[in-house]
JSON list of C-alpha atoms in Angstrom, two decimals:
[
{"chain": "A", "resi": 1, "resn": "MET", "atom": "CA", "xyz": [-28.72, -2.22, 4.25]},
{"chain": "A", "resi": 2, "resn": "GLU", "atom": "CA", "xyz": [-25.99, 0.46, 3.05]},
{"chain": "A", "resi": 3, "resn": "LYS", "atom": "CA", "xyz": [-22.19, 0.05, 3.61]},
{"chain": "A", "resi": 4, "resn": "ASP", "atom": "CA", "xyz": [-21.69, 2.61, 5.58]},
{"chain": "A", "resi": 5, "resn": "GLU", "atom": "CA", "xyz": [-24.73, 1.68, 7.96]},
{"chain": "A", "resi": 6, "resn": "ILE", "atom": "CA", "xyz": [-22.74, -2.18, 7.77]},
{"chain": "A", "resi": 7, "resn": "ILE", "atom": "CA", "xyz": [-19.46, -0.86, 8.97]},
{"chain": "A", "resi": 8, "resn": "LYS", "atom": "CA", "xyz": [-20.65, 1.14, 11.82]},
{"chain": "A", "resi": 9, "resn": "MET", "atom": "CA", "xyz": [-22.91, -1.94, 12.64]},
{"chain": "A", "resi": 10, "resn": "VAL", "atom": "CA", "xyz": [-19.15, -3.77, 12.62]},
{"chain": "A", "resi": 11, "resn": "ARG", "atom": "CA", "xyz": [-17.59, -0.90, 14.46]},
{"chain": "A", "resi": 12, "resn": "GLU", "atom": "CA", "xyz": [-20.02, -0.76, 17.34]},
{"chain": "A", "resi": 13, "resn": "GLY", "atom": "CA", "xyz": [-19.87, -4.34, 17.51]},
{"chain": "A", "resi": 14, "resn": "LEU", "atom": "CA", "xyz": [-16.16, -4.29, 18.08]},
{"chain": "A", "resi": 15, "resn": "GLU", "atom": "CA", "xyz": [-16.18, -1.69, 20.61]},
{"chain": "A", "resi": 16, "resn": "GLY", "atom": "CA", "xyz": [-18.31, -3.89, 22.66]},
{"chain": "A", "resi": 17, "resn": "MET", "atom": "CA", "xyz": [-16.20, -6.44, 23.07]},
{"chain": "A", "resi": 18, "resn": "THR", "atom": "CA", "xyz": [-13.29, -6.51, 26.30]},
{"chain": "A", "resi": 19, "resn": "GLY", "atom": "CA", "xyz": [-10.21, -5.27, 25.53]},
{"chain": "A", "resi": 20, "resn": "VAL", "atom": "CA", "xyz": [-10.99, -3.44, 22.66]},
{"chain": "A", "resi": 21, "resn": "GLY", "atom": "CA", "xyz": [-10.56, 0.35, 22.10]},
{"chain": "A", "resi": 22, "resn": "LYS", "atom": "CA", "xyz": [-11.04, 2.40, 19.43]},
{"chain": "A", "resi": 23, "resn": "THR", "atom": "CA", "xyz": [-11.45, 1.62, 15.93]},
{"chain": "A", "resi": 24, "resn": "ILE", "atom": "CA", "xyz": [-11.07, 3.25, 12.44]},
{"chain": "A", "resi": 25, "resn": "VAL", "atom": "CA", "xyz": [-11.82, 2.19, 8.68]},
{"chain": "A", "resi": 26, "resn": "LEU", "atom": "CA", "xyz": [-8.50, 2.05, 6.43]},
{"chain": "A", "resi": 27, "resn": "SER", "atom": "CA", "xyz": [-8.27, 3.78, 3.53]},
{"chain": "A", "resi": 28, "resn": "ASP", "atom": "CA", "xyz": [-6.79, 2.61, -0.06]},
{"chain": "A", "resi": 29, "resn": "GLU", "atom": "CA", "xyz": [-3.84, 4.48, 1.11]},
{"chain": "A", "resi": 30, "resn": "ASP", "atom": "CA", "xyz": [-3.51, 2.81, 3.99]},
{"chain": "A", "resi": 31, "resn": "ARG", "atom": "CA", "xyz": [-3.66, -0.63, 2.57]},
{"chain": "A", "resi": 32, "resn": "LYS", "atom": "CA", "xyz": [-0.39, 0.17, 0.29]},
{"chain": "A", "resi": 33, "resn": "VAL", "atom": "CA", "xyz": [1.40, 1.42, 3.33]},
{"chain": "A", "resi": 34, "resn": "ILE", "atom": "CA", "xyz": [1.02, -1.58, 5.19]},
{"chain": "A", "resi": 35, "resn": "ALA", "atom": "CA", "xyz": [1.67, -4.00, 2.23]},
{"chain": "A", "resi": 36, "resn": "LYS", "atom": "CA", "xyz": [4.82, -2.52, 1.68]},
{"chain": "A", "resi": 37, "resn": "LEU", "atom": "CA", "xyz": [5.77, -2.46, 5.73]},
{"chain": "A", "resi": 38, "resn": "GLU", "atom": "CA", "xyz": [5.03, -6.02, 5.93]},
{"chain": "A", "resi": 39, "resn": "GLU", "atom": "CA", "xyz": [6.84, -6.91, 3.20]},
{"chain": "A", "resi": 40, "resn": "LYS", "atom": "CA", "xyz": [9.78, -5.18, 4.49]},
{"chain": "A", "resi": 41, "resn": "ALA", "atom": "CA", "xyz": [8.73, -7.03, 7.68]},
{"chain": "A", "resi": 42, "resn": "ASP", "atom": "CA", "xyz": [9.01, -10.51, 6.28]},
{"chain": "A", "resi": 43, "resn": "GLN", "atom": "CA", "xyz": [12.51, -9.91, 4.98]},
{"chain": "A", "resi": 44, "resn": "MET", "atom": "CA", "xyz": [13.33, -10.13, 8.92]},
{"chain": "A", "resi": 45, "resn": "THR", "atom": "CA", "xyz": [14.26, -12.44, 10.85]},
{"chain": "A", "resi": 46, "resn": "LEU", "atom": "CA", "xyz": [12.05, -13.42, 13.89]},
{"chain": "A", "resi": 47, "resn": "MET", "atom": "CA", "xyz": [12.48, -14.58, 16.97]},
{"chain": "A", "resi": 48, "resn": "GLY", "atom": "CA", "xyz": [16.02, -16.06, 15.49]},
{"chain": "A", "resi": 49, "resn": "LEU", "atom": "CA", "xyz": [13.98, -18.82, 14.05]},
{"chain": "A", "resi": 50, "resn": "GLY", "atom": "CA", "xyz": [13.65, -17.81, 10.11]},
{"chain": "A", "resi": 51, "resn": "ARG", "atom": "CA", "xyz": [11.86, -15.28, 7.99]},
{"chain": "A", "resi": 52, "resn": "GLY", "atom": "CA", "xyz": [8.51, -14.41, 8.31]},
{"chain": "A", "resi": 53, "resn": "ASP", "atom": "CA", "xyz": [5.17, -14.72, 6.48]},
{"chain": "A", "resi": 54, "resn": "ASN", "atom": "CA", "xyz": [2.08, -12.84, 7.80]},
{"chain": "A", "resi": 55, "resn": "LYS", "atom": "CA", "xyz": [-0.08, -14.80, 5.95]},
{"chain": "A", "resi": 56, "resn": "GLY", "atom": "CA", "xyz": [-3.03, -13.21, 8.02]},
{"chain": "A", "resi": 57, "resn": "VAL", "atom": "CA", "xyz": [-1.87, -9.62, 6.82]},
{"chain": "A", "resi": 58, "resn": "LYS", "atom": "CA", "xyz": [-2.50, -10.33, 3.67]},
{"chain": "A", "resi": 59, "resn": "ALA", "atom": "CA", "xyz": [-5.45, -12.02, 3.79]},
{"chain": "A", "resi": 60, "resn": "VAL", "atom": "CA", "xyz": [-6.72, -9.01, 5.33]},
{"chain": "A", "resi": 61, "resn": "LEU", "atom": "CA", "xyz": [-5.48, -6.65, 2.51]},
{"chain": "A", "resi": 62, "resn": "GLN", "atom": "CA", "xyz": [-7.70, -8.39, 0.31]},
{"chain": "A", "resi": 63, "resn": "SER", "atom": "CA", "xyz": [-11.17, -7.55, 1.90]},
{"chain": "A", "resi": 64, "resn": "ASP", "atom": "CA", "xyz": [-13.81, -5.16, 1.34]},
{"chain": "A", "resi": 65, "resn": "VAL", "atom": "CA", "xyz": [-13.19, -3.34, 4.81]},
{"chain": "A", "resi": 66, "resn": "ILE", "atom": "CA", "xyz": [-10.15, -3.42, 6.89]},
{"chain": "A", "resi": 67, "resn": "ILE", "atom": "CA", "xyz": [-11.33, -1.84, 10.58]},
{"chain": "A", "resi": 68, "resn": "PRO", "atom": "CA", "xyz": [-7.87, -1.99, 12.78]},
{"chain": "A", "resi": 69, "resn": "PHE", "atom": "CA", "xyz": [-8.70, -1.62, 16.70]},
{"chain": "A", "resi": 70, "resn": "GLN", "atom": "CA", "xyz": [-6.69, -1.01, 19.58]},
{"chain": "A", "resi": 71, "resn": "THR", "atom": "CA", "xyz": [-6.27, -3.71, 22.05]},
{"chain": "A", "resi": 72, "resn": "THR", "atom": "CA", "xyz": [-5.52, -3.85, 25.76]},
{"chain": "A", "resi": 73, "resn": "MET", "atom": "CA", "xyz": [-4.48, -6.96, 28.34]},
{"chain": "A", "resi": 74, "resn": "GLU", "atom": "CA", "xyz": [-7.76, -8.06, 28.49]},
{"chain": "A", "resi": 75, "resn": "TYR", "atom": "CA", "xyz": [-8.34, -8.27, 25.00]},
{"chain": "A", "resi": 76, "resn": "LYS", "atom": "CA", "xyz": [-9.15, -12.41, 24.30]},
{"chain": "A", "resi": 77, "resn": "TRP", "atom": "CA", "xyz": [-7.06, -13.18, 21.29]},
{"chain": "A", "resi": 78, "resn": "PRO", "atom": "CA", "xyz": [-8.04, -15.58, 18.80]},
{"chain": "A", "resi": 79, "resn": "CYS", "atom": "CA", "xyz": [-7.60, -19.58, 19.61]},
{"chain": "A", "resi": 80, "resn": "GLY", "atom": "CA", "xyz": [-4.26, -20.49, 18.68]},
{"chain": "A", "resi": 81, "resn": "PRO", "atom": "CA", "xyz": [-2.20, -21.10, 17.06]},
{"chain": "A", "resi": 82, "resn": "ASN", "atom": "CA", "xyz": [-1.62, -17.93, 16.32]},
{"chain": "A", "resi": 83, "resn": "VAL", "atom": "CA", "xyz": [2.36, -18.80, 14.74]},
{"chain": "A", "resi": 84, "resn": "LEU", "atom": "CA", "xyz": [3.38, -21.42, 13.06]},
{"chain": "A", "resi": 85, "resn": "LEU", "atom": "CA", "xyz": [6.92, -22.62, 12.03]},
{"chain": "A", "resi": 86, "resn": "MET", "atom": "CA", "xyz": [6.73, -24.34, 8.63]},
{"chain": "A", "resi": 87, "resn": "HIS", "atom": "CA", "xyz": [9.38, -25.71, 6.76]},
{"chain": "A", "resi": 88, "resn": "GLU", "atom": "CA", "xyz": [8.58, -25.85, 3.04]},
{"chain": "A", "resi": 89, "resn": "ASP", "atom": "CA", "xyz": [4.82, -27.24, 3.44]},
{"chain": "A", "resi": 90, "resn": "THR", "atom": "CA", "xyz": [5.44, -29.24, 7.42]},
{"chain": "A", "resi": 91, "resn": "VAL", "atom": "CA", "xyz": [4.28, -27.43, 10.44]},
{"chain": "A", "resi": 92, "resn": "VAL", "atom": "CA", "xyz": [7.64, -28.07, 12.75]},
{"chain": "A", "resi": 93, "resn": "GLY", "atom": "CA", "xyz": [6.42, -25.95, 15.72]},
{"chain": "A", "resi": 94, "resn": "GLU", "atom": "CA", "xyz": [3.69, -23.33, 17.05]},
{"chain": "A", "resi": 95, "resn": "ASP", "atom": "CA", "xyz": [2.64, -21.53, 19.30]},
{"chain": "A", "resi": 96, "resn": "ILE", "atom": "CA", "xyz": [1.10, -22.70, 22.71]},
{"chain": "A", "resi": 97, "resn": "ASN", "atom": "CA", "xyz": [-0.98, -20.78, 25.32]},
{"chain": "A", "resi": 98, "resn": "ASP", "atom": "CA", "xyz": [-1.90, -24.46, 27.17]},
{"chain": "A", "resi": 99, "resn": "PRO", "atom": "CA", "xyz": [-0.12, -24.40, 30.41]},
{"chain": "A", "resi": 100, "resn": "GLU", "atom": "CA", "xyz": [-0.04, -28.10, 31.02]},
{"chain": "A", "resi": 101, "resn": "LYS", "atom": "CA", "xyz": [0.58, -28.95, 26.86]},
{"chain": "A", "resi": 102, "resn": "LEU", "atom": "CA", "xyz": [3.81, -26.49, 27.14]},
{"chain": "A", "resi": 103, "resn": "GLN", "atom": "CA", "xyz": [4.72, -28.70, 30.13]},
{"chain": "A", "resi": 104, "resn": "SER", "atom": "CA", "xyz": [4.25, -31.93, 28.54]},
{"chain": "A", "resi": 105, "resn": "PHE", "atom": "CA", "xyz": [6.65, -30.46, 25.43]},
{"chain": "A", "resi": 106, "resn": "GLU", "atom": "CA", "xyz": [9.50, -29.46, 28.31]},
{"chain": "A", "resi": 107, "resn": "ASN", "atom": "CA", "xyz": [9.38, -32.70, 29.50]},
{"chain": "A", "resi": 108, "resn": "ASP", "atom": "CA", "xyz": [9.81, -34.23, 26.05]},
{"chain": "A", "resi": 109, "resn": "ALA", "atom": "CA", "xyz": [13.56, -34.51, 24.97]},
{"chain": "A", "resi": 110, "resn": "GLU", "atom": "CA", "xyz": [12.75, -33.83, 21.48]},
{"chain": "A", "resi": 111, "resn": "SER", "atom": "CA", "xyz": [10.94, -31.14, 21.62]},
{"chain": "A", "resi": 112, "resn": "LEU", "atom": "CA", "xyz": [12.59, -27.51, 22.15]},
{"chain": "A", "resi": 113, "resn": "VAL", "atom": "CA", "xyz": [10.38, -24.67, 24.06]},
{"chain": "A", "resi": 114, "resn": "ILE", "atom": "CA", "xyz": [11.00, -20.88, 23.97]},
{"chain": "A", "resi": 115, "resn": "GLY", "atom": "CA", "xyz": [8.84, -18.78, 25.97]},
{"chain": "A", "resi": 116, "resn": "ASN", "atom": "CA", "xyz": [5.22, -20.65, 24.62]},
{"chain": "A", "resi": 117, "resn": "ILE", "atom": "CA", "xyz": [6.81, -21.41, 21.10]},
{"chain": "A", "resi": 118, "resn": "VAL", "atom": "CA", "xyz": [7.48, -25.38, 20.77]},
{"chain": "A", "resi": 119, "resn": "VAL", "atom": "CA", "xyz": [9.81, -26.57, 17.67]},
{"chain": "A", "resi": 120, "resn": "TYR", "atom": "CA", "xyz": [8.44, -30.68, 17.87]},
{"chain": "A", "resi": 121, "resn": "ASP", "atom": "CA", "xyz": [12.06, -31.85, 17.25]},
{"chain": "A", "resi": 122, "resn": "LYS", "atom": "CA", "xyz": [14.78, -30.02, 18.10]},
{"chain": "A", "resi": 123, "resn": "GLY", "atom": "CA", "xyz": [16.91, -32.25, 16.10]},
{"chain": "A", "resi": 124, "resn": "PHE", "atom": "CA", "xyz": [15.82, -30.82, 12.95]},
{"chain": "A", "resi": 125, "resn": "LEU", "atom": "CA", "xyz": [16.57, -27.10, 13.98]},
{"chain": "A", "resi": 126, "resn": "THR", "atom": "CA", "xyz": [20.25, -28.00, 14.00]},
{"chain": "A", "resi": 127, "resn": "ALA", "atom": "CA", "xyz": [20.20, -29.67, 11.00]},
{"chain": "A", "resi": 128, "resn": "LEU", "atom": "CA", "xyz": [18.79, -27.15, 9.12]},
{"chain": "A", "resi": 129, "resn": "ASN", "atom": "CA", "xyz": [20.64, -24.62, 7.34]},
{"chain": "A", "resi": 130, "resn": "SER", "atom": "CA", "xyz": [19.01, -21.38, 8.38]},
{"chain": "A", "resi": 131, "resn": "LYS", "atom": "CA", "xyz": [20.72, -19.24, 5.48]},
{"chain": "A", "resi": 132, "resn": "SER", "atom": "CA", "xyz": [19.76, -21.60, 2.40]},
{"chain": "A", "resi": 133, "resn": "ASP", "atom": "CA", "xyz": [16.70, -23.25, 3.66]},
{"chain": "A", "resi": 134, "resn": "PRO", "atom": "CA", "xyz": [15.34, -21.17, 6.66]},
{"chain": "A", "resi": 135, "resn": "LEU", "atom": "CA", "xyz": [12.21, -21.68, 8.64]},
{"chain": "A", "resi": 136, "resn": "VAL", "atom": "CA", "xyz": [9.19, -19.79, 8.11]},
{"chain": "A", "resi": 137, "resn": "VAL", "atom": "CA", "xyz": [7.44, -17.81, 10.76]},
{"chain": "A", "resi": 138, "resn": "VAL", "atom": "CA", "xyz": [4.13, -18.15, 9.65]},
{"chain": "A", "resi": 139, "resn": "MET", "atom": "CA", "xyz": [0.94, -15.98, 11.55]},
{"chain": "A", "resi": 140, "resn": "PRO", "atom": "CA", "xyz": [-2.09, -17.13, 9.85]},
{"chain": "A", "resi": 141, "resn": "PRO", "atom": "CA", "xyz": [-5.55, -15.19, 9.37]},
{"chain": "A", "resi": 142, "resn": "LYS", "atom": "CA", "xyz": [-8.01, -16.06, 12.32]},
{"chain": "A", "resi": 143, "resn": "PRO", "atom": "CA", "xyz": [-11.88, -16.09, 11.87]},
{"chain": "A", "resi": 144, "resn": "CYS", "atom": "CA", "xyz": [-13.70, -13.46, 13.97]},
{"chain": "A", "resi": 145, "resn": "ASP", "atom": "CA", "xyz": [-16.92, -15.23, 14.97]},
{"chain": "A", "resi": 146, "resn": "GLU", "atom": "CA", "xyz": [-17.93, -12.12, 16.97]},
{"chain": "A", "resi": 147, "resn": "VAL", "atom": "CA", "xyz": [-18.17, -10.22, 13.54]},
{"chain": "A", "resi": 148, "resn": "GLU", "atom": "CA", "xyz": [-19.18, -13.14, 11.17]},
{"chain": "A", "resi": 149, "resn": "CYS", "atom": "CA", "xyz": [-22.56, -13.32, 12.81]},
{"chain": "A", "resi": 150, "resn": "PHE", "atom": "CA", "xyz": [-23.59, -9.87, 11.63]},
{"chain": "A", "resi": 151, "resn": "SER", "atom": "CA", "xyz": [-26.00, -10.15, 8.83]},
{"chain": "A", "resi": 152, "resn": "HIS", "atom": "CA", "xyz": [-24.51, -8.54, 5.07]},
{"chain": "A", "resi": 153, "resn": "VAL", "atom": "CA", "xyz": [-20.66, -9.38, 6.95]},
{"chain": "A", "resi": 154, "resn": "CYS", "atom": "CA", "xyz": [-18.71, -12.38, 5.64]},
{"chain": "A", "resi": 155, "resn": "ASN", "atom": "CA", "xyz": [-15.39, -13.85, 5.64]},
{"chain": "A", "resi": 156, "resn": "ALA", "atom": "CA", "xyz": [-14.71, -11.89, 8.94]},
{"chain": "A", "resi": 157, "resn": "ILE", "atom": "CA", "xyz": [-10.86, -12.50, 9.63]},
{"chain": "A", "resi": 158, "resn": "LEU", "atom": "CA", "xyz": [-8.40, -11.01, 12.17]},
{"chain": "A", "resi": 159, "resn": "ALA", "atom": "CA", "xyz": [-4.53, -10.70, 11.67]},
{"chain": "A", "resi": 160, "resn": "SER", "atom": "CA", "xyz": [-2.26, -9.75, 14.18]},
{"chain": "A", "resi": 161, "resn": "PRO", "atom": "CA", "xyz": [0.23, -7.09, 12.32]},
{"chain": "A", "resi": 162, "resn": "SER", "atom": "CA", "xyz": [4.03, -7.01, 12.45]},
{"chain": "A", "resi": 163, "resn": "PRO", "atom": "CA", "xyz": [5.19, -4.45, 14.80]},
{"chain": "A", "resi": 164, "resn": "PRO", "atom": "CA", "xyz": [6.26, -1.50, 12.25]},
{"chain": "A", "resi": 165, "resn": "THR", "atom": "CA", "xyz": [2.73, -2.03, 11.05]},
{"chain": "A", "resi": 166, "resn": "ASP", "atom": "CA", "xyz": [1.16, -1.81, 14.85]},
{"chain": "A", "resi": 167, "resn": "GLU", "atom": "CA", "xyz": [3.46, 1.57, 14.86]},
{"chain": "A", "resi": 168, "resn": "TYR", "atom": "CA", "xyz": [1.77, 2.77, 11.80]},
{"chain": "A", "resi": 169, "resn": "LEU", "atom": "CA", "xyz": [-2.27, 1.92, 13.19]},
{"chain": "A", "resi": 170, "resn": "LYS", "atom": "CA", "xyz": [-1.54, 3.34, 16.45]},
{"chain": "A", "resi": 171, "resn": "GLU", "atom": "CA", "xyz": [-0.22, 6.79, 15.08]},
{"chain": "A", "resi": 172, "resn": "LYS", "atom": "CA", "xyz": [-3.50, 6.22, 12.45]},
{"chain": "A", "resi": 173, "resn": "MET", "atom": "CA", "xyz": [-5.59, 5.96, 15.63]},
{"chain": "A", "resi": 174, "resn": "GLY", "atom": "CA", "xyz": [-4.07, 8.74, 17.42]},
{"chain": "A", "resi": 175, "resn": "LEU", "atom": "CA", "xyz": [-2.63, 6.44, 20.48]},
{"chain": "A", "resi": 176, "resn": "GLN", "atom": "CA", "xyz": [0.60, 6.24, 22.42]},
{"chain": "A", "resi": 177, "resn": "SER", "atom": "CA", "xyz": [2.57, 3.01, 22.63]},
{"chain": "A", "resi": 178, "resn": "GLU", "atom": "CA", "xyz": [1.73, 1.58, 26.08]},
{"chain": "A", "resi": 179, "resn": "HIS", "atom": "CA", "xyz": [3.20, -1.03, 27.60]},
{"chain": "A", "resi": 180, "resn": "GLY", "atom": "CA", "xyz": [-0.32, -3.58, 27.43]},
{"chain": "A", "resi": 181, "resn": "THR", "atom": "CA", "xyz": [-1.56, -1.89, 24.61]},
{"chain": "A", "resi": 182, "resn": "GLY", "atom": "CA", "xyz": [-1.51, -3.69, 20.75]},
{"chain": "A", "resi": 183, "resn": "SER", "atom": "CA", "xyz": [-3.58, -3.51, 17.69]},
{"chain": "A", "resi": 184, "resn": "PHE", "atom": "CA", "xyz": [-5.15, -5.91, 15.27]},
{"chain": "A", "resi": 185, "resn": "LEU", "atom": "CA", "xyz": [-6.71, -6.05, 12.09]},
{"chain": "A", "resi": 186, "resn": "LEU", "atom": "CA", "xyz": [-10.25, -6.75, 11.31]},
{"chain": "A", "resi": 187, "resn": "GLY", "atom": "CA", "xyz": [-11.23, -7.48, 7.18]},
{"chain": "A", "resi": 188, "resn": "PHE", "atom": "CA", "xyz": [-14.35, -8.42, 6.50]},
{"chain": "A", "resi": 189, "resn": "ASN", "atom": "CA", "xyz": [-16.43, -8.75, 3.06]},
{"chain": "A", "resi": 190, "resn": "PHE", "atom": "CA", "xyz": [-19.99, -7.08, 2.22]},
{"chain": "A", "resi": 191, "resn": "GLU", "atom": "CA", "xyz": [-21.21, -10.26, 0.07]},
{"chain": "A", "resi": 192, "resn": "CYS", "atom": "CA", "xyz": [-20.63, -13.50, 0.08]},
{"chain": "A", "resi": 193, "resn": "CYS", "atom": "CA", "xyz": [-19.67, -15.51, -3.66]},
{"chain": "A", "resi": 194, "resn": "GLN", "atom": "CA", "xyz": [-22.72, -18.45, -2.81]},
{"chain": "A", "resi": 195, "resn": "CYS", "atom": "CA", "xyz": [-20.83, -20.22, -5.90]},
{"chain": "A", "resi": 196, "resn": "ASP", "atom": "CA", "xyz": [-21.54, -23.91, -6.45]}
]
């Protein structure tokens, strides 16, 4: 199967998913722009908690093909966590979308809940020097099973771009920034290494 045919098949598959609008394929130049935008975004303080590390976008940028796609409110996000709060190599918090689980953390005197972000031990936050020893807000890559199952496709991953990258992608797709719309990045490879 030709690479162009595989890309067409993946785009059609994406566009057939609930809550997915327009798709495009990014160029090498787009990759460079996004890498710079994400580098700047990583330096910003996120949610007042610490600096960012969008591991998802970094992973997608290593893929053979990158397809950004528009999302609407109907789009079903990948299973969480979509945000991890890290201190050194330890996960100290995450986003939680299960209302019952979130409620149990709200009832726990040890934890701190900010929207749907939970810090497991709020005492840890007060002891932390945010200037010299900040938390890192990590956005991990997420698997994309709907695309991974296509033939000639492997390592299909999703990433949620930073706001500057989201704006760039919407502009590339010719979309207006409307409430309830967003963008995601899909990256995949054509050939998987069958190394032992």
